[in-house]
Each structure stands twice: as structure tokens, then as C-alpha cells.
Short mmCIF file of C-alpha atoms in Angstrom, two decimals:
data_model
loop_
_atom_site.label_atom_id
_atom_site.label_comp_id
_atom_site.label_asym_id
_atom_site.label_seq_id
_atom_site.Cartn_x
_atom_site.Cartn_y
_atom_site.Cartn_z
CA GLY A 147 8.25 0.41 -27.18
CA LEU A 148 10.13 3.21 -25.38
CA ASN A 149 7.87 5.84 -26.98
CA GLY A 150 10.51 8.54 -27.23
CA HIS A 151 12.00 7.86 -23.78
CA GLY A 152 15.19 6.28 -25.06
CA ASN A 153 17.33 8.39 -22.72
CA HIS A 154 15.37 7.55 -19.58
CA PRO A 155 17.35 5.54 -16.96
CA ILE A 156 14.92 2.61 -17.37
CA ALA A 157 15.88 2.41 -21.06
CA HIS A 158 19.59 2.12 -20.22
CA PHE A 159 18.72 -0.37 -17.48
CA ARG A 160 16.78 -2.65 -19.82
CA ARG A 161 19.21 -2.25 -22.70
CA ALA A 162 22.08 -3.41 -20.46
CA GLY A 163 19.98 -6.40 -19.43
CA PHE A 164 19.29 -7.23 -23.07
CA GLU A 165 23.00 -7.08 -23.94
CA GLN A 166 23.75 -9.50 -21.09
CA PHE A 167 20.94 -11.74 -22.28
CA GLU A 168 22.27 -11.80 -25.85
CA ALA A 169 25.69 -12.85 -24.55
CA ALA A 170 24.33 -15.56 -22.27
CA ASP A 171 23.59 -19.20 -23.04
CA PHE A 172 20.60 -21.05 -21.71
CA PRO A 173 21.62 -23.77 -19.25
CA THR A 174 21.57 -27.44 -20.19
CA THR A 175 21.61 -30.63 -18.14
CA ARG A 176 25.40 -30.67 -18.63
CA ASP A 177 25.58 -27.73 -16.22
CA GLU A 178 25.82 -29.00 -12.65
CA ASP A 179 23.23 -26.57 -11.25
CA TRP A 180 20.71 -27.67 -13.89
CA LYS A 181 21.61 -31.37 -13.99
CA TYR A 182 18.09 -32.62 -13.27
CA THR A 183 16.09 -29.89 -15.05
CA SER A 184 16.01 -29.38 -18.79
CA VAL A 185 14.66 -25.98 -19.86
CA LYS A 186 14.05 -27.13 -23.44
CA ARG A 187 10.32 -27.35 -22.82
CA ILE A 188 10.34 -23.66 -21.94
CA ILE A 189 12.62 -22.19 -24.58
CA GLN A 190 11.34 -24.24 -27.52
CA ASN A 191 7.87 -22.74 -27.17
CA LYS A 192 6.76 -19.65 -29.04
CA TYR A 193 5.47 -16.84 -26.85
CA ARG A 194 3.77 -13.56 -27.54
CA ALA A 195 3.99 -10.51 -25.35
CA ALA A 196 1.22 -10.55 -22.76
CA THR A 197 -1.70 -8.17 -23.18
CA ALA A 198 -3.79 -6.47 -20.53
CA LEU A 199 -7.25 -7.77 -19.68
CA ASP A 200 -10.11 -5.92 -18.00
CA LEU A 201 -11.09 -8.10 -15.04
CA GLN A 202 -13.73 -7.18 -12.49
CA GLU A 203 -13.22 -6.93 -8.72
CA GLU A 204 -15.47 -9.91 -8.00
CA SER A 205 -13.42 -12.11 -10.35
CA ILE A 206 -10.33 -11.88 -8.12
CA ALA A 207 -12.07 -12.40 -4.76
CA ASP A 208 -10.74 -15.95 -4.42
CA PHE A 209 -7.15 -14.76 -4.93
CA THR A 210 -6.96 -12.05 -2.24
CA PHE A 211 -6.69 -11.93 1.57
CA PRO A 212 -9.43 -9.58 2.82
CA ALA A 213 -8.71 -10.35 6.49
CA LEU A 214 -5.16 -8.99 6.19
CA ASN A 215 -6.07 -5.51 4.92
CA ALA A 216 -3.02 -5.82 2.67
CA VAL A 217 -1.62 -3.27 0.29
CA ARG A 218 -2.45 -4.95 -3.01
CA LEU A 219 -0.78 -4.75 -6.39
CA VAL A 220 -2.53 -6.82 -9.05
CA PHE A 221 -0.73 -7.79 -12.25
CA VAL A 222 -2.76 -9.43 -15.01
CA ASN A 223 -0.54 -11.20 -17.55
CA GLY A 224 2.36 -9.25 -16.07
CA ILE A 225 0.72 -5.84 -16.53
CA LEU A 226 -0.28 -3.71 -13.54
CA ASN A 227 -4.05 -3.35 -13.20
CA GLU A 228 -4.56 -0.13 -11.25
CA LYS A 229 -8.31 -0.66 -10.95
CA LEU A 230 -7.89 -3.96 -9.10
CA SER A 231 -4.92 -2.80 -7.04
CA LYS A 232 -5.53 -1.34 -3.60
CA ILE A 233 -2.74 0.70 -2.09
CA GLY A 234 -4.54 3.24 0.09
CA GLU A 235 -2.79 5.76 2.28
CA LEU A 236 0.82 4.85 3.04
CA PRO A 237 3.16 6.29 5.67
CA ALA A 238 5.77 8.68 4.38
CA ALA A 239 8.48 6.17 5.25
CA LEU A 240 7.13 3.53 2.83
CA HIS A 241 7.67 3.96 -0.89
CA ILE A 242 5.95 1.75 -3.48
CA GLN A 243 6.54 2.87 -7.04
CA SER A 244 7.31 1.62 -10.50
CA LEU A 245 10.96 0.92 -11.21
CA ASP A 246 11.17 3.59 -13.91
CA GLU A 247 10.00 6.20 -11.38
CA ALA A 248 12.45 4.95 -8.75
CA LEU A 249 15.42 5.10 -11.13
CA GLU A 250 14.94 8.84 -11.59
CA LYS A 251 16.40 9.29 -8.09
CA GLU A 252 20.18 8.84 -8.07
CA GLU A 253 20.27 7.13 -4.66
CA ASN A 254 17.79 4.48 -5.81
CA LYS A 255 19.58 4.03 -9.12
CA ALA A 256 22.93 3.36 -7.39
CA TRP A 257 21.30 0.88 -5.01
CA VAL A 258 19.52 -0.99 -7.82
CA GLU A 259 22.75 -1.25 -9.82
CA GLU A 260 24.46 -2.70 -6.74
CA GLN A 261 21.71 -5.32 -6.39
CA ILE A 262 21.71 -6.52 -9.98
CA ALA A 263 25.49 -6.96 -9.82
CA GLN A 264 24.76 -9.90 -7.49
CA LYS A 265 24.33 -13.10 -9.51
CA GLY A 266 23.11 -15.37 -6.72
CA GLY A 267 24.15 -18.95 -6.22
CA THR A 268 23.16 -20.44 -9.60
CA ASP A 269 25.65 -20.61 -12.45
CA LYS A 270 24.70 -20.05 -16.10
CA ASN A 271 21.39 -18.36 -15.40
CA ALA A 272 20.21 -16.56 -18.54
CA PHE A 273 16.80 -16.04 -17.00
CA ILE A 274 18.00 -13.13 -14.82
CA PRO A 275 19.20 -10.90 -17.70
CA MET A 276 16.07 -11.96 -19.62
CA ASN A 277 14.00 -10.57 -16.76
CA LEU A 278 16.06 -7.37 -16.62
CA ALA A 279 15.58 -6.85 -20.35
CA PHE A 280 11.88 -7.62 -20.71
CA ALA A 281 10.27 -6.68 -17.38
CA ASP A 282 8.26 -3.58 -18.19
CA ASN A 283 6.26 -3.54 -14.93
CA GLY A 284 9.04 -3.82 -12.38
CA PHE A 285 8.36 -2.39 -8.94
CA PHE A 286 10.50 -0.75 -6.28
CA ILE A 287 9.60 -1.05 -2.59
CA LYS A 288 11.52 0.81 0.09
CA ILE A 289 10.82 1.09 3.80
CA GLU A 290 12.87 3.69 5.65
CA LYS A 291 14.88 2.96 8.78
CA ASN A 292 13.15 2.56 12.17
CA THR A 293 9.79 1.89 10.50
CA THR A 294 7.39 -0.98 11.08
CA PHE A 295 4.56 -1.43 8.59
CA ASP A 296 1.87 -3.73 10.01
CA ARG A 297 -0.05 -4.32 6.78
CA PRO A 298 1.49 -6.90 4.42
CA ILE A 299 2.16 -5.98 0.80
CA HIS A 300 0.49 -8.47 -1.54
CA LEU A 301 1.73 -8.77 -5.13
CA LEU A 302 -0.88 -10.83 -6.96
CA HIS A 303 0.14 -12.19 -10.36
CA LEU A 304 -2.83 -13.46 -12.36
CA SER A 305 -2.34 -15.20 -15.68
CA ALA A 306 -5.24 -15.38 -18.11
CA PRO A 307 -4.24 -17.98 -20.73
CA SER A 308 -5.46 -17.79 -24.32
CA GLU A 309 -4.93 -19.86 -27.48
CA GLU A 310 -1.43 -18.39 -27.89
CA ALA A 311 1.10 -18.88 -25.10
CA HIS A 312 2.31 -15.63 -23.54
CA PHE A 313 5.20 -14.74 -21.28
CA SER A 314 5.62 -12.16 -18.54
CA HIS A 315 8.46 -11.07 -16.28
CA PRO A 316 7.40 -10.23 -12.70
CA GLN A 317 10.05 -8.16 -10.96
CA PHE A 318 10.49 -6.29 -7.72
CA PHE A 319 13.29 -4.69 -5.72
CA LEU A 320 12.86 -4.52 -1.94
CA TRP A 321 15.01 -2.24 0.20
CA ALA A 322 14.44 -2.63 3.94
CA GLY A 323 16.19 0.11 5.90
CA LYS A 324 17.86 -0.29 9.27
CA SER A 325 15.60 -1.56 12.08
CA SER A 326 12.57 -1.76 9.76
CA ASN A 327 9.95 -4.52 9.63
CA LEU A 328 7.96 -5.55 6.56
CA THR A 329 5.98 -8.51 5.22
CA VAL A 330 5.53 -9.26 1.51
CA ILE A 331 3.22 -11.87 0.00
CA GLU A 332 3.65 -12.82 -3.65
CA SER A 333 1.15 -15.20 -5.22
CA PHE A 334 0.96 -16.68 -8.71
CA GLN A 335 -2.38 -17.98 -9.95
CA SER A 336 -4.30 -18.57 -13.15
CA THR A 337 -7.82 -17.64 -14.15
CA SER A 338 -8.08 -20.91 -16.11
CA GLU A 339 -7.07 -24.51 -15.44
CA THR A 340 -5.84 -24.86 -19.04
CA GLY A 341 -3.59 -22.84 -21.31
CA SER A 342 0.19 -22.53 -21.46
CA TYR A 343 2.23 -19.48 -20.40
CA PHE A 344 5.64 -18.66 -18.92
CA ASN A 345 6.37 -16.49 -15.89
CA ASN A 346 10.03 -15.54 -15.52
CA ALA A 347 10.21 -13.81 -12.13
CA ALA A 348 13.17 -12.13 -10.43
CA HIS A 349 13.48 -10.38 -7.08
CA TRP A 350 16.25 -8.57 -5.26
CA ILE A 351 15.88 -8.09 -1.49
CA ASP A 352 18.25 -6.07 0.70
CA VAL A 353 17.71 -6.42 4.47
CA ALA A 354 19.71 -3.77 6.31
CA ASP A 355 21.10 -3.97 9.85
CA ASN A 356 18.57 -5.08 12.49
CA ALA A 357 15.74 -5.19 9.93
CA GLN A 358 13.19 -7.99 9.63
CA VAL A 359 11.58 -9.11 6.36
CA SER A 360 9.09 -11.95 5.88
CA TYR A 361 8.50 -13.07 2.30
CA TYR A 362 5.71 -15.48 1.31
CA ARG A 363 5.81 -17.04 -2.17
CA LEU A 364 2.62 -18.92 -3.09
CA GLN A 365 2.75 -20.69 -6.45
CA PHE A 366 -0.67 -21.95 -7.52
CA GLU A 367 -0.22 -21.84 -11.33
CA ASN A 368 -2.23 -24.09 -13.62
CA LYS A 369 -0.90 -27.46 -14.80
CA GLU A 370 0.33 -26.14 -18.17
CA ALA A 371 2.32 -23.18 -16.85
CA PHE A 372 6.09 -22.75 -16.78
CA GLN A 373 7.81 -20.68 -14.14
CA VAL A 374 11.39 -19.72 -13.31
CA ASN A 375 11.81 -17.76 -10.09
CA ASN A 376 15.06 -16.08 -9.02
CA THR A 377 15.33 -14.45 -5.60
CA ILE A 378 18.60 -12.89 -4.43
CA VAL A 379 18.83 -11.73 -0.81
CA ARG A 380 21.51 -9.79 1.08
CA GLN A 381 21.44 -9.38 4.85
CA GLY A 382 23.09 -6.89 7.18
CA ARG A 383 24.10 -7.21 10.84
CA ASP A 384 21.49 -8.66 13.24
CA SER A 385 18.87 -8.84 10.49
CA VAL A 386 16.23 -11.56 10.10
CA PHE A 387 14.96 -12.81 6.74
CA SER A 388 12.29 -15.52 6.63
CA THR A 389 10.80 -16.97 3.49
CA TYR A 390 7.79 -19.29 3.29
CA ALA A 391 7.15 -20.96 -0.06
CA VAL A 392 4.50 -23.30 -1.43
CA ASP A 393 4.60 -24.94 -4.87
CA LEU A 394 1.42 -26.72 -5.92
CA GLY A 395 0.97 -25.86 -9.61
CA GLY A 396 2.96 -25.54 -12.79
CA ARG A 397 4.06 -27.93 -15.53
CA MET A 398 7.69 -27.13 -14.84
CA VAL A 399 8.89 -24.89 -12.01
CA ARG A 400 12.43 -23.88 -11.14
CA ASN A 401 13.17 -21.80 -8.02
CA ASN A 402 16.61 -20.29 -7.38
CA LEU A 403 16.90 -18.78 -3.90
CA SER A 404 20.18 -17.43 -2.57
CA THR A 405 21.00 -15.53 0.60
CA GLU A 406 24.25 -13.79 1.47
CA LEU A 407 24.82 -13.19 5.18
CA LEU A 408 27.09 -10.17 5.12
CA ALA A 409 27.56 -9.40 8.82
CA SER A 410 27.44 -11.00 12.26
CA GLY A 411 24.23 -11.85 14.06
CA THR A 412 22.08 -12.53 11.01
CA GLU A 413 19.28 -15.10 10.98
CA THR A 414 17.86 -16.73 7.85
CA ASN A 415 14.85 -19.06 7.70
CA MET A 416 13.75 -20.92 4.58
CA TYR A 417 10.59 -23.04 4.59
CA CYS A 418 9.04 -24.70 1.55
CA ALA A 419 6.33 -27.28 0.85
CA TYR A 420 5.79 -28.72 -2.64
CA LEU A 421 3.25 -31.21 -4.00
CA GLY A 422 3.61 -32.69 -7.47
CA ASP A 423 1.32 -35.04 -9.37
CA ASP A 424 0.59 -35.94 -12.99
CA ARG A 425 3.79 -34.94 -14.89
CA GLN A 426 4.77 -31.91 -12.83
CA HIS A 427 8.43 -31.01 -12.41
CA ILE A 428 9.36 -28.90 -9.35
CA ASP A 429 13.01 -27.96 -8.82
CA ASN A 430 14.25 -26.01 -5.78
CA GLN A 431 17.83 -24.75 -5.71
CA THR A 432 19.00 -22.88 -2.61
CA PHE A 433 22.30 -21.28 -1.64
CA MET A 434 23.08 -20.09 1.88
CA ASP A 435 26.32 -18.07 2.02
CA HIS A 436 27.65 -17.72 5.58
CA ALA A 437 30.32 -15.07 5.11
CA MET A 438 30.63 -13.74 8.69
CA PRO A 439 30.66 -15.22 12.23
CA HIS A 440 27.80 -15.69 14.71
CA CYS A 441 25.05 -16.30 12.15
CA VAL A 442 22.15 -18.75 12.17
CA SER A 443 20.32 -20.39 9.26
CA ASN A 444 17.43 -22.81 9.25
CA GLU A 445 16.23 -24.53 6.07
CA LEU A 446 13.36 -27.02 5.86
CA TYR A 447 11.94 -28.29 2.54
CA LYS A 448 9.23 -30.97 2.41
CA GLY A 449 7.58 -32.46 -0.67
CA ILE A 450 5.08 -35.07 -1.80
CA LEU A 451 5.27 -36.62 -5.27
CA THR A 452 2.96 -39.04 -7.01
CA ASP A 453 2.00 -40.20 -10.55
CA ARG A 454 4.91 -39.29 -12.88
CA ALA A 455 5.93 -36.12 -11.03
CA ARG A 456 9.56 -35.25 -10.41
CA GLY A 457 11.03 -33.22 -7.60
CA VAL A 458 14.52 -31.79 -7.28
CA PHE A 459 16.24 -30.30 -4.25
CA ASN A 460 19.77 -28.95 -4.53
CA GLY A 461 20.64 -27.05 -1.36
CA LYS A 462 24.12 -25.69 -0.71
CA VAL A 463 25.34 -24.19 2.56
CA LEU A 464 28.72 -22.45 2.32
CA VAL A 465 30.52 -21.55 5.57
CA ARG A 466 33.49 -19.33 4.76
CA GLN A 467 36.72 -19.26 6.75
CA ASP A 468 35.78 -16.13 8.73
CA ALA A 469 32.30 -17.46 9.62
CA GLN A 470 33.16 -18.94 13.02
CA LYS A 471 30.35 -19.78 15.48
CA THR A 472 27.99 -20.48 12.58
CA ASN A 473 24.87 -22.53 13.32
CA ALA A 474 23.36 -23.94 10.12
CA PHE A 475 20.58 -26.52 9.76
CA GLN A 476 19.32 -27.93 6.47
CA GLN A 477 16.77 -30.71 5.91
CA ASN A 478 14.94 -31.95 2.82
CA SER A 479 12.32 -34.68 3.29
CA SER A 480 10.15 -36.15 0.55
CA LEU A 481 7.37 -38.69 0.18
CA VAL A 482 7.35 -40.59 -3.13
CA LEU A 483 3.97 -42.28 -3.44
CA SER A 484 4.14 -44.00 -6.83
CA LYS A 485 6.63 -46.19 -8.66
CA THR A 486 6.91 -43.67 -11.49
CA ALA A 487 7.53 -40.55 -9.38
CA VAL A 488 11.15 -39.41 -8.98
CA MET A 489 12.96 -37.35 -6.36
CA ASP A 490 16.54 -36.10 -6.77
CA ALA A 491 18.03 -34.69 -3.56
CA LYS A 492 21.47 -33.18 -3.29
CA PRO A 493 22.17 -31.50 0.06
CA GLN A 494 25.59 -29.85 0.16
CA LEU A 495 27.62 -28.56 3.10
CA GLU A 496 30.91 -26.80 2.37
CA ILE A 497 32.74 -25.69 5.52
CA TYR A 498 36.01 -23.76 5.78
CA ALA A 499 35.64 -22.73 9.46
CA ASP A 500 36.47 -25.00 12.40
CA ASP A 501 34.17 -23.72 15.17
CA VAL A 502 30.67 -24.32 13.79
CA ARG A 503 27.53 -26.38 14.33
CA CYS A 504 26.17 -27.52 10.99
CA SER A 505 23.90 -30.36 9.89
CA HIS A 506 22.24 -31.35 6.67
CA GLY A 507 20.23 -34.30 5.46
CA ALA A 508 17.75 -35.69 2.98
CA THR A 509 15.17 -38.44 3.38
CA ILE A 510 13.04 -40.03 0.68
CA GLY A 511 10.35 -42.51 1.68
CA GLN A 512 6.74 -43.60 1.54
CA LEU A 513 3.78 -43.37 3.88
CA ASP A 514 4.19 -45.52 6.97
CA GLU A 515 1.96 -48.58 6.63
CA GLY A 516 1.79 -48.96 10.40
CA SER A 517 0.35 -45.46 10.76
CA ILE A 518 -2.19 -46.13 8.01
CA PHE A 519 -3.24 -49.37 9.72
CA TYR A 520 -3.58 -47.59 13.08
CA LEU A 521 -5.87 -44.91 11.63
CA LYS A 522 -7.94 -47.54 9.79
CA SER A 523 -8.35 -49.46 13.04
CA ARG A 524 -9.89 -46.31 14.52
CA GLY A 525 -12.58 -46.27 11.83
CA ILE A 526 -10.92 -43.84 9.41
CA PRO A 527 -11.17 -44.87 5.72
CA GLU A 528 -7.87 -45.61 4.02
CA ALA A 529 -8.06 -42.67 1.61
CA LYS A 530 -8.76 -40.27 4.48
CA ALA A 531 -5.97 -41.81 6.55
CA LYS A 532 -3.45 -41.23 3.75
CA ASN A 533 -4.75 -37.68 3.34
CA LEU A 534 -4.24 -36.98 7.04
CA LEU A 535 -0.71 -38.38 7.03
CA GLN A 536 0.28 -36.35 3.98
CA ARG A 537 -1.18 -33.18 5.45
CA ALA A 538 0.68 -33.82 8.72
CA PHE A 539 3.91 -34.42 6.79
CA VAL A 540 3.94 -30.93 5.23
CA GLY A 541 2.24 -29.40 8.26
CA GLU A 542 5.56 -28.56 9.91
CA VAL A 543 6.28 -26.14 7.07
CA ILE A 544 2.78 -24.64 6.98
CA GLU A 545 2.65 -24.10 10.74
CA ALA A 546 5.81 -22.00 10.51
CA MET A 547 3.82 -19.36 8.59
CA LYS A 548 2.92 -16.53 10.94
CA LEU A 549 -0.03 -15.15 8.98
CA LYS A 550 -3.19 -17.10 9.84
CA ALA A 551 -5.03 -16.11 6.65
CA VAL A 552 -2.14 -17.40 4.53
CA ARG A 553 -1.94 -20.66 6.50
CA GLU A 554 -5.64 -21.28 6.03
CA ARG A 555 -5.48 -20.55 2.29
CA VAL A 556 -2.50 -22.85 1.83
CA LEU A 557 -4.09 -25.67 3.82
CA ALA A 558 -7.28 -25.37 1.75
CA LYS A 559 -5.24 -25.56 -1.46
CA ILE A 560 -3.30 -28.58 -0.20
CA GLU A 561 -6.54 -30.29 0.84
CA GLU A 562 -7.96 -29.60 -2.61
CA LYS A 563 -4.91 -31.12 -4.29
CA LEU A 564 -4.74 -34.14 -2.01
CA GLY A 565 -8.46 -34.72 -2.52
#
């Protein structure tokens, strides 16, 4: 598939990933980080390489954000569709290019190699080298120092299932220079409510000193899809990284999110809402590495489970010995609305410094009957009352999203699922 370009840097890059993948083992439930999630359902399937499809502009209207005037990259079955993408004129300080183009520049190549050396907070993760080996539409995004780009960058991943299951490997590298400001939206959706496929996504994000990056991950896959998502973040001095995630679809979804706070004054915010029904399995694993003093982290995950759905939250906050004056908050709250739904919560706080303010907790409960009765007494039907309470429960996460168009889309999707 290299078509005579066997000596190109991208070939060496992917070959190294493939060698790591060959040497790696897939995780099992005997591995602590994967205790509640078996990947057998993913790896026992047979997949074909995804093929490009010719979709029309009007067919993706429901998946875009016209009000945001976003830079748009559209991937159909993992393959870039240039006709549907909309980049427009970019400032000279913003670079959006394919990974193979970026690797031709030695500075970019050295930076990428430094990023992929970071393994994140999840042990025994064969899905990262799998992504490095098989991602043939990886993208490189760089914003130079002292640059603010007001338009968000939207990476839209559309899967068009067919009779044969396919797999794709979404991948991007984001380099935010000193004192820069950038927003990225990544959404995963399907053109059909049926049909199995597997998205194995990986992202590396480097937030330099005093830079600000907002990253939205919207997962609206169909009910037969599998997804593994790895995001590895590194932060410099006085930087701010905020991530806003929503998981509504997927047969089985596993998210690994890790952030390394490398210098003083950093701020990290993680927000996530997840709704599971039927037999969905949604697993969120986070790792917050406080390596230096005077840093702040805020983590809030909220989920609603019903039918035979299963949710998993495994959040670890590590405060190293040098990380004095750390302020870390972590909370996972879940509603379990049926006798057959399951929630496994494992908040972890590991502290080696003595001058810190840290808290963590997990709550698992049901809708408050008193609140339902109160709403019914005001003339609201029971079904509507439960809908309102569930929407209010995850509302704290949704309201944290700064982009109005994204909030409205997410609320509409949640309303559709609750309905």
C-alpha cells in the first residue's frame, strides 16, 4: 500500500507502530486497568479495510455546525473526503496538514516522535500501536505561538456501515504553541442505525506554556459500533486544557484520557456525560498526573444507565512529591435506573505531597421519588418528570460547554435518547 514510497518518513513511522503492535498483547479482564471491560467482542470480529464513499453535501447537514463557521475535515469510513471538507483561508500561523506531509519537516518529525513516546495512563494498551500502524489518514495541526484562532476546527468522522464490518483508525496530533488559543471539535456519527464497525482513535495533544486548548469529543455512534479512544495530553506552564465529552452511542466504548501537568500554574478540566441503554457498555478511564506544584484540576463525570447497560469509571489522580499546593477535584455520579443495569466506579487518589487540597468521590443512585412526586403534583406527567430530572442531572456537564451550538446539539441528542 506504500506505492513505492517505502523510504518516506510515514512508512518508517507506521512500520515502527506495526512492530510494537506485533509485540503487544491485547488486554484482558485480568489486567487491572481493563478489569471491567473485555475487548473480546472487538477482537474476535473480522474486519475489512474501510473504503471511501461518495456522499453529497446535503447528506451531512445534520452532522455539522453551520453557526460556528468551523474549519471542517470530513472523514468517511476513516478516509478524508476533500469534497465535503471545508477549510477555507487559514492564517499563516495555523497549519493543518496530513501527517505524511508534516513528517517531511524535521522539526515536526522530532516533535511527533516525542509525543508517541508517551504511553498515557493505561497499561497494556495494544490499541495505540495498532492506531500508529494502520492510520493512513492521520492529521497534524499546529498553531504557532501568540496566535488565537477564533473558528473551531471540526473533525467529523462518519461511518457508513455495510454487510461486512469495517475498521478505521482516526488520528490527529495537535501542537499548540506558547500563548496560543484553539478549539477542536471531534464528532463520531453513523449514516445508519444498524451495521457493525470499529473505530480505533488516538490523539496526542501538546499544550505549550500559557496556551489554551478546548477539545470537544461527541460520540454519537450507532448501537452496533465499537470504539476505543486514546487521548494523551501534555501541558506546559500556566496552560489551560479543557475537554468536554459526551457518549451516547456505541455497543462497546472505551475511553482512555490522560493528562500530564509538566509545569507550575497549569489548569485541567475534564467534563463528561454518558447515557447507556439496551446492552451498551461505556468505560471511561482517566489519569491526571500532577507532577509540579501550584496546579489545578477539575474532573466531573456524570452518567445515566438503564436496561442492561453497563458503565465503568476508573479515575486516577496522582500527586507527585514535588507537586505542592495542588488543588485537585474529582467526582463521578451515576443514575442506575433498572435492576439489570450495572455501574462500576473506582475513583483513585494517590498523594505523595503534604500541602495539597484534593477530593474525590463517586455516587450511584436512582431518581429521587420525592422530586418525581413534586413534579407530578404540579401537573407534569410521570414520564416527563423523569425526563426533566435526568436532563437536569447531566445538565451540569452540558452547561460547562462554552460553544452554544454544541450545547444545543448535545441537548437535542440527549432529549432524543431519553424520549
